[in-house]
Amino acid sequence: MNDAAPNAAPQTFYLKDYKPFGYEVESVKLTFQLSPNATKVHSAIRFTPKADAEDNRFFLHGEQLSLISAKIDGTPVTARLVDGGLECDVPRTSFLWEAEVEIDPAANTALEGLYMSNGMYCTQCEAEGFRKITYYPDRPDVMSTFTVRIEGDEPVMLSNGNPTGAGEGWAEWHDPWPKPAYLFALVAGDLVNHPGSFTTKSGKDVELNIWVRPGDEGKCAFGMEALKKSMKWDEDVYGLEYDLDLFNIVAVDDFNMGAMENKGLNIFNSSCVLASPETSTDANFERIEAIIAHEYFHNWTGNRITCRDWFQLCLKEGLTVFRDAQFTADMRSEPVKRIEDVIALRARQFPEDGGPLAHPPRPEEFQEINNFYTATVYEKGAEVIGMLKRLVGDDNYYKALNLYFERHDGQACTIEDWLKVFEDATGRDLSQFKLWYSQAGTPRVKVTEDYADGTYTLTFEQSTPPTPGQPEKAPRVIPMAVGLLSPNGDEVRGTQVLELTEAKQSFTFDGLASKPVPSILREFSAPVILERETTNSERAFLLAHDTDPFNRWEAGNALAKEVRVAMVLDGAAPDAAYLDALEKLVRDDEQDPAFRALVLSPPSQSDIAQTLHERGHTPDPQKIYDASETFTQTLAQQLETSLPRLYAATTVEGPYVPDADGAGKRALNSRILSLLTRLDGGEQAARQYASADNMTQQYAALAALMKAEKGEAQSKAFFEQWQDDRLVMDKWFALQIACAAPETTAATAKELTQHPLFSMKNPNRFRAVMGALAGNHAGFHHASGAGYQLLAENLIALDSVNPQTTARMCAAFQTWKRYDSKRQAQIQAELERILATSGLSRDTHEMVSRMLSA
Ligand code: BES
Ligand code: ZN
């Protein structure tokens, strides 16, 4: 089938094969002569053979480089070009390696290595992009100081560290902190800066800059404030100070990911840093604040202490996601952040962990590391740290973290190093806990209860379904935060963390006057699926009375899912008691608006599909869509008389401020508007659209109108107004598809791929269209198979342009085994078609074969 693929048997890398590099890299000096199609890179690298080297093969990675010359200690040498790099005979004593290569940044559409975006030079080296810039031991455990000279006629030329000199046509930089090559960065172009400054707790003044294309200056202020808040927070909470005199952020339009933590020179997808009230929604502001924090926090968790090899990726990513979540919780609302994170975890990580792409947070093998920047490495990696913190307690957590920074500063570390600091700081044995890092799959925890003579017993049984390569699983340590409520709604036992360590385990609570109602897995204390037989009236009771806000939301969420599952499976009508509970909550002005908005937000259709699948049913996407429509329509009708009043009462007056409070109120107001739009023919939404002075309200009005098929004029007006703003146009593209009915989704997306503003070369635009297609559950899975076909065609076309983005988007097919045999056959045919494409990238080849083979 796949003999056309050149990588029919691509190389697999294994954790167990780790061997250190045989040479120290004492220093690196790079000179760039910039030219769009023929940039010359000269490297001068001092290597010293390690006395105790297991392996002294001198191999330097290199890809897509034209080698012009190589010298050792000034004498030309002949290097042997081999697969993925070069080899050379070298002295057994310290020597200076020099090489000159030529590269073609303008032709680099993969956006990895040195490339051009809108006439600007920029780099992306993580994970293995530096090898596309020059020959080098491109592995994170090789650390060195870098000195960089840039020659060219660009007005602004930046690299890592501090500027050490500049003149007409050149600039020099030196980074005093030894770093792996993946943290190298260079930017050159016509850029303007939004300046700022920060004084560290020890009194050092740090110059801050956000560099953008001329015209974007007005969108930097929010990012700058977020950066300062992040710097302060890391000092206050972790005691960590910034360690250079300068911190630069650059915004680029063409970027595969969200942002990158290069030392002293973070590079951001412009969508993740540029913000203004007129062009960004509340959700954009929240994300920008979080991602600036995330990349900044990597300065310690990632840069000062890095990863020994890429199998350890969650060492830096899981920890940094955990830290940025703590930051957002502190800046905004802790329960709201937790609820949002759990929604995202269930939407992205649970399907991954339950399907053909399942892998542990620390994988043991890969073909292409770019395919392992996953929800499991990131989000589950962060969950594992949250569990560890809960198990050892806050004081011990910070004690262990202090030890981590003290013991490992300047090193390239492993998960073993990480767990050892916790063991040493607390005296605890973490060998069973470590299974979270090596076992894939989401544990199921079945809970049963018993009450007799004042004693209440909870019994937990844990098991994890098989995942690829892991048929059997051992029981894990699961921190289960539990509280008990009395039937009148009082809390009779406050939150207590039960530690599950066995396959089956019971815990008793004595002295209870009556059978309590348990509130289990408070704050979502472990990333597991809870299975417990309970009733909708008990869920409604918890929604009303639980003292844990997360579990209050969870009770409402579980109810929402039950009601929809019943509608899908039995054709039941929307549950009246649940509708009443929702109505009561929406009208309850004592409750936080953000919380009310979350409870009013329906579970996603793919979440319902996932739930049906977990219970052994085959989800029918059209039925799920119909149930969801019926439910929302019924809710709107039930609230009919109060909607105009609720809309008015929740409208935020006054100038737009992107804070958590205002965002919560606007989120509730938008939910109400979307319900109202189903009943009033779009009158209120049209008024809001016409008068909105900020994107949050403009977008909410447009979305409500388009969903109701009443937004044609506004959609046109929106396009006219924003056609020159790339980031706003991404919203417009995505919204056309998100609001389309199932039978027209694929056709709408297809038409948009013909739009003059569609582009394969800009990942944001490609994702706006194809991501929205894959995200429209009933449209993507429409019985015609047109959604599958369109995505596959576009992935095939994108693969030769940008393999990394193609491979990531292939994951839209990962849930294919959930569906009926007809849909499975359609998807399988598309996956096989992708795999049969000649010249398919290693990235996409790996993803598609994994999905097909499981
Ligand atoms: N180090 C990553 C960026 C990265 C990922 C580079 C994959 C190369 C390959 C960065 O720190 C990161 O994790 N960015 C996230 C956002 C973050 C808030 C989770 C991203 O880009 O999505
Ligand atoms: Zn990161």
PDB file of N, CA, C and O in Angstrom, residues 310-351:
ATOM      1  N   TRP A 310      14.851  14.187  24.265  1.00  0.00           N
ATOM      2  CA  TRP A 310      13.458  14.598  23.999  1.00  0.00           C
ATOM      3  C   TRP A 310      12.417  13.675  24.603  1.00  0.00           C
ATOM      4  O   TRP A 310      11.240  14.016  24.655  1.00  0.00           O
ATOM      5  N   PHE A 311      12.830  12.498  25.070  1.00  0.00           N
ATOM      6  CA  PHE A 311      11.857  11.656  25.786  1.00  0.00           C
ATOM      7  C   PHE A 311      11.418  12.344  27.081  1.00  0.00           C
ATOM      8  O   PHE A 311      10.361  12.056  27.614  1.00  0.00           O
ATOM      9  N   GLN A 312      12.270  13.232  27.584  1.00  0.00           N
ATOM     10  CA  GLN A 312      11.989  13.905  28.860  1.00  0.00           C
ATOM     11  C   GLN A 312      11.207  15.203  28.649  1.00  0.00           C
ATOM     12  O   GLN A 312      11.169  16.052  29.537  1.00  0.00           O
ATOM     13  N   LEU A 313      10.607  15.360  27.486  1.00  0.00           N
ATOM     14  CA  LEU A 313       9.966  16.637  27.169  1.00  0.00           C
ATOM     15  C   LEU A 313       8.999  17.135  28.250  1.00  0.00           C
ATOM     16  O   LEU A 313       8.937  18.327  28.553  1.00  0.00           O
ATOM     17  N   CYS A 314       8.257  16.213  28.877  1.00  0.00           N
ATOM     18  CA  CYS A 314       7.278  16.671  29.881  1.00  0.00           C
ATOM     19  C   CYS A 314       7.963  17.242  31.118  1.00  0.00           C
ATOM     20  O   CYS A 314       7.328  17.933  31.908  1.00  0.00           O
ATOM     21  N   LEU A 315       9.257  16.971  31.272  1.00  0.00           N
ATOM     22  CA  LEU A 315       9.995  17.583  32.391  1.00  0.00           C
ATOM     23  C   LEU A 315       9.902  19.102  32.309  1.00  0.00           C
ATOM     24  O   LEU A 315       9.698  19.775  33.310  1.00  0.00           O
ATOM     25  N   LYS A 316      10.051  19.632  31.104  1.00  0.00           N
ATOM     26  CA  LYS A 316       9.934  21.089  30.993  1.00  0.00           C
ATOM     27  C   LYS A 316       8.518  21.526  30.638  1.00  0.00           C
ATOM     28  O   LYS A 316       8.045  22.536  31.141  1.00  0.00           O
ATOM     29  N   GLU A 317       7.831  20.778  29.775  1.00  0.00           N
ATOM     30  CA  GLU A 317       6.519  21.249  29.335  1.00  0.00           C
ATOM     31  C   GLU A 317       5.422  21.010  30.381  1.00  0.00           C
ATOM     32  O   GLU A 317       4.612  21.890  30.645  1.00  0.00           O
ATOM     33  N   GLY A 318       5.402  19.815  30.952  1.00  0.00           N
ATOM     34  CA  GLY A 318       4.393  19.543  31.979  1.00  0.00           C
ATOM     35  C   GLY A 318       4.546  20.516  33.143  1.00  0.00           C
ATOM     36  O   GLY A 318       3.574  21.111  33.613  1.00  0.00           O
ATOM     37  N   LEU A 319       5.777  20.717  33.574  1.00  0.00           N
ATOM     38  CA  LEU A 319       6.024  21.612  34.710  1.00  0.00           C
ATOM     39  C   LEU A 319       5.673  23.048  34.355  1.00  0.00           C
ATOM     40  O   LEU A 319       5.098  23.781  35.160  1.00  0.00           O
ATOM     41  N   THR A 320       6.002  23.465  33.143  1.00  0.00           N
ATOM     42  CA  THR A 320       5.731  24.860  32.783  1.00  0.00           C
ATOM     43  C   THR A 320       4.239  25.094  32.552  1.00  0.00           C
ATOM     44  O   THR A 320       3.712  26.149  32.908  1.00  0.00           O
ATOM     45  N   VAL A 321       3.537  24.106  32.019  1.00  0.00           N
ATOM     46  CA  VAL A 321       2.080  24.230  31.919  1.00  0.00           C
ATOM     47  C   VAL A 321       1.475  24.301  33.331  1.00  0.00           C
ATOM     48  O   VAL A 321       0.586  25.112  33.606  1.00  0.00           O
ATOM     49  N   PHE A 322       2.000  23.468  34.228  1.00  0.00           N
ATOM     50  CA  PHE A 322       1.491  23.512  35.599  1.00  0.00           C
ATOM     51  C   PHE A 322       1.701  24.897  36.203  1.00  0.00           C
ATOM     52  O   PHE A 322       0.807  25.477  36.827  1.00  0.00           O
ATOM     53  N   ARG A 323       2.889  25.464  35.961  1.00  0.00           N
ATOM     54  CA  ARG A 323       3.192  26.791  36.507  1.00  0.00           C
ATOM     55  C   ARG A 323       2.325  27.873  35.859  1.00  0.00           C
ATOM     56  O   ARG A 323       1.838  28.779  36.538  1.00  0.00           O
ATOM     57  N   ASP A 324       2.123  27.788  34.552  1.00  0.00           N
ATOM     58  CA  ASP A 324       1.294  28.847  33.946  1.00  0.00           C
ATOM     59  C   ASP A 324      -0.169  28.730  34.393  1.00  0.00           C
ATOM     60  O   ASP A 324      -0.864  29.743  34.522  1.00  0.00           O
ATOM     61  N   ALA A 325      -0.601  27.503  34.703  1.00  0.00           N
ATOM     62  CA  ALA A 325      -1.973  27.356  35.224  1.00  0.00           C
ATOM     63  C   ALA A 325      -2.084  27.960  36.627  1.00  0.00           C
ATOM     64  O   ALA A 325      -3.086  28.612  36.956  1.00  0.00           O
ATOM     65  N   GLN A 326      -1.054  27.774  37.448  1.00  0.00           N
ATOM     66  CA  GLN A 326      -1.052  28.404  38.775  1.00  0.00           C
ATOM     67  C   GLN A 326      -1.131  29.918  38.634  1.00  0.00           C
ATOM     68  O   GLN A 326      -1.835  30.609  39.371  1.00  0.00           O
ATOM     69  N   PHE A 327      -0.364  30.445  37.667  1.00  0.00           N
ATOM     70  CA  PHE A 327      -0.326  31.889  37.426  1.00  0.00           C
ATOM     71  C   PHE A 327      -1.718  32.404  37.014  1.00  0.00           C
ATOM     72  O   PHE A 327      -2.236  33.366  37.585  1.00  0.00           O
ATOM     73  N   THR A 328      -2.328  31.722  36.042  1.00  0.00           N
ATOM     74  CA  THR A 328      -3.654  32.164  35.592  1.00  0.00           C
ATOM     75  C   THR A 328      -4.669  32.077  36.726  1.00  0.00           C
ATOM     76  O   THR A 328      -5.504  32.965  36.895  1.00  0.00           O
ATOM     77  N   ALA A 329      -4.584  31.012  37.518  1.00  0.00           N
ATOM     78  CA  ALA A 329      -5.499  30.884  38.663  1.00  0.00           C
ATOM     79  C   ALA A 329      -5.322  32.073  39.602  1.00  0.00           C
ATOM     80  O   ALA A 329      -6.300  32.629  40.103  1.00  0.00           O
ATOM     81  N   ASP A 330      -4.082  32.496  39.827  1.00  0.00           N
ATOM     82  CA  ASP A 330      -3.818  33.627  40.723  1.00  0.00           C
ATOM     83  C   ASP A 330      -4.250  34.961  40.121  1.00  0.00           C
ATOM     84  O   ASP A 330      -4.713  35.847  40.819  1.00  0.00           O
ATOM     85  N   MET A 331      -4.057  35.109  38.818  1.00  0.00           N
ATOM     86  CA  MET A 331      -4.394  36.382  38.173  1.00  0.00           C
ATOM     87  C   MET A 331      -5.898  36.515  37.973  1.00  0.00           C
ATOM     88  O   MET A 331      -6.432  37.605  37.910  1.00  0.00           O
ATOM     89  N   ARG A 332      -6.573  35.363  37.778  1.00  0.00           N
ATOM     90  CA  ARG A 332      -7.991  35.397  37.422  1.00  0.00           C
ATOM     91  C   ARG A 332      -8.806  34.653  38.467  1.00  0.00           C
ATOM     92  O   ARG A 332      -8.831  35.071  39.613  1.00  0.00           O
ATOM     93  N   SER A 333      -9.433  33.548  38.081  1.00  0.00           N
ATOM     94  CA  SER A 333     -10.238  32.811  39.061  1.00  0.00           C
ATOM     95  C   SER A 333      -9.756  31.365  39.103  1.00  0.00           C
ATOM     96  O   SER A 333      -9.698  30.696  38.083  1.00  0.00           O
ATOM     97  N   GLU A 334      -9.425  30.891  40.295  1.00  0.00           N
ATOM     98  CA  GLU A 334      -8.899  29.534  40.433  1.00  0.00           C
ATOM     99  C   GLU A 334      -9.915  28.478  39.958  1.00  0.00           C
ATOM    100  O   GLU A 334      -9.571  27.631  39.132  1.00  0.00           O
ATOM    101  N   PRO A 335     -11.162  28.510  40.455  1.00  0.00           N
ATOM    102  CA  PRO A 335     -12.094  27.472  39.974  1.00  0.00           C
ATOM    103  C   PRO A 335     -12.388  27.562  38.473  1.00  0.00           C
ATOM    104  O   PRO A 335     -12.486  26.527  37.804  1.00  0.00           O
ATOM    105  N   VAL A 336     -12.515  28.781  37.958  1.00  0.00           N
ATOM    106  CA  VAL A 336     -12.807  28.897  36.524  1.00  0.00           C
ATOM    107  C   VAL A 336     -11.663  28.318  35.697  1.00  0.00           C
ATOM    108  O   VAL A 336     -11.874  27.571  34.745  1.00  0.00           O
ATOM    109  N   LYS A 337     -10.426  28.620  36.091  1.00  0.00           N
ATOM    110  CA  LYS A 337      -9.274  28.077  35.373  1.00  0.00           C
ATOM    111  C   LYS A 337      -9.272  26.546  35.451  1.00  0.00           C
ATOM    112  O   LYS A 337      -9.010  25.854  34.466  1.00  0.00           O
ATOM    113  N   ARG A 338      -9.593  26.012  36.627  1.00  0.00           N
ATOM    114  CA  ARG A 338      -9.584  24.553  36.765  1.00  0.00           C
ATOM    115  C   ARG A 338     -10.649  23.919  35.861  1.00  0.00           C
ATOM    116  O   ARG A 338     -10.397  22.932  35.177  1.00  0.00           O
ATOM    117  N   ILE A 339     -11.820  24.527  35.857  1.00  0.00           N
ATOM    118  CA  ILE A 339     -12.900  23.984  35.016  1.00  0.00           C
ATOM    119  C   ILE A 339     -12.497  24.050  33.535  1.00  0.00           C
ATOM    120  O   ILE A 339     -12.645  23.070  32.797  1.00  0.00           O
ATOM    121  N   GLU A 340     -11.948  25.181  33.116  1.00  0.00           N
ATOM    122  CA  GLU A 340     -11.522  25.310  31.711  1.00  0.00           C
ATOM    123  C   GLU A 340     -10.471  24.257  31.364  1.00  0.00           C
ATOM    124  O   GLU A 340     -10.499  23.662  30.286  1.00  0.00           O
ATOM    125  N   ASP A 341      -9.528  24.038  32.281  1.00  0.00           N
ATOM    126  CA  ASP A 341      -8.469  23.063  31.997  1.00  0.00           C
ATOM    127  C   ASP A 341      -9.014  21.639  31.913  1.00  0.00           C
ATOM    128  O   ASP A 341      -8.550  20.834  31.110  1.00  0.00           O
ATOM    129  N   VAL A 342      -9.975  21.332  32.761  1.00  0.00           N
ATOM    130  CA  VAL A 342     -10.533  19.976  32.714  1.00  0.00           C
ATOM    131  C   VAL A 342     -11.355  19.781  31.436  1.00  0.00           C
ATOM    132  O   VAL A 342     -11.291  18.723  30.797  1.00  0.00           O
ATOM    133  N   ILE A 343     -12.076  20.812  31.029  1.00  0.00           N
ATOM    134  CA  ILE A 343     -12.805  20.720  29.757  1.00  0.00           C
ATOM    135  C   ILE A 343     -11.804  20.426  28.628  1.00  0.00           C
ATOM    136  O   ILE A 343     -12.014  19.536  27.798  1.00  0.00           O
ATOM    137  N   ALA A 344     -10.685  21.160  28.622  1.00  0.00           N
ATOM    138  CA  ALA A 344      -9.684  20.977  27.561  1.00  0.00           C
ATOM    139  C   ALA A 344      -9.030  19.596  27.655  1.00  0.00           C
ATOM    140  O   ALA A 344      -8.783  18.944  26.638  1.00  0.00           O
ATOM    141  N   LEU A 345      -8.756  19.159  28.874  1.00  0.00           N
ATOM    142  CA  LEU A 345      -8.138  17.841  29.064  1.00  0.00           C
ATOM    143  C   LEU A 345      -9.039  16.742  28.507  1.00  0.00           C
ATOM    144  O   LEU A 345      -8.597  15.846  27.782  1.00  0.00           O
ATOM    145  N   ARG A 346     -10.319  16.821  28.844  1.00  0.00           N
ATOM    146  CA  ARG A 346     -11.255  15.804  28.356  1.00  0.00           C
ATOM    147  C   ARG A 346     -11.455  15.899  26.856  1.00  0.00           C
ATOM    148  O   ARG A 346     -11.707  14.902  26.193  1.00  0.00           O
ATOM    149  N   ALA A 347     -11.351  17.112  26.312  1.00  0.00           N
ATOM    150  CA  ALA A 347     -11.588  17.264  24.875  1.00  0.00           C
ATOM    151  C   ALA A 347     -10.385  16.796  24.064  1.00  0.00           C
ATOM    152  O   ALA A 347     -10.536  16.310  22.955  1.00  0.00           O
ATOM    153  N   ARG A 348      -9.170  16.971  24.600  1.00  0.00           N
ATOM    154  CA  ARG A 348      -7.986  16.692  23.787  1.00  0.00           C
ATOM    155  C   ARG A 348      -7.183  15.500  24.301  1.00  0.00           C
ATOM    156  O   ARG A 348      -6.713  14.685  23.532  1.00  0.00           O
ATOM    157  N   GLN A 349      -6.984  15.434  25.628  1.00  0.00           N
ATOM    158  CA  GLN A 349      -6.092  14.391  26.126  1.00  0.00           C
ATOM    159  C   GLN A 349      -6.801  13.051  26.283  1.00  0.00           C
ATOM    160  O   GLN A 349      -6.233  12.010  25.945  1.00  0.00           O
ATOM    161  N   PHE A 350      -8.016  13.048  26.794  1.00  0.00           N
ATOM    162  CA  PHE A 350      -8.710  11.775  26.988  1.00  0.00           C
ATOM    163  C   PHE A 350      -8.885  11.015  25.667  1.00  0.00           C
ATOM    164  O   PHE A 350      -8.620   9.807  25.620  1.00  0.00           O
ATOM    165  N   PRO A 351      -9.309  11.687  24.597  1.00  0.00           N
ATOM    166  CA  PRO A 351      -9.410  10.943  23.325  1.00  0.00           C
ATOM    167  C   PRO A 351      -8.051  10.408  22.860  1.00  0.00           C
ATOM    168  O   PRO A 351      -7.956   9.297  22.333  1.00  0.00           O
TER     169      PRO A 351
END
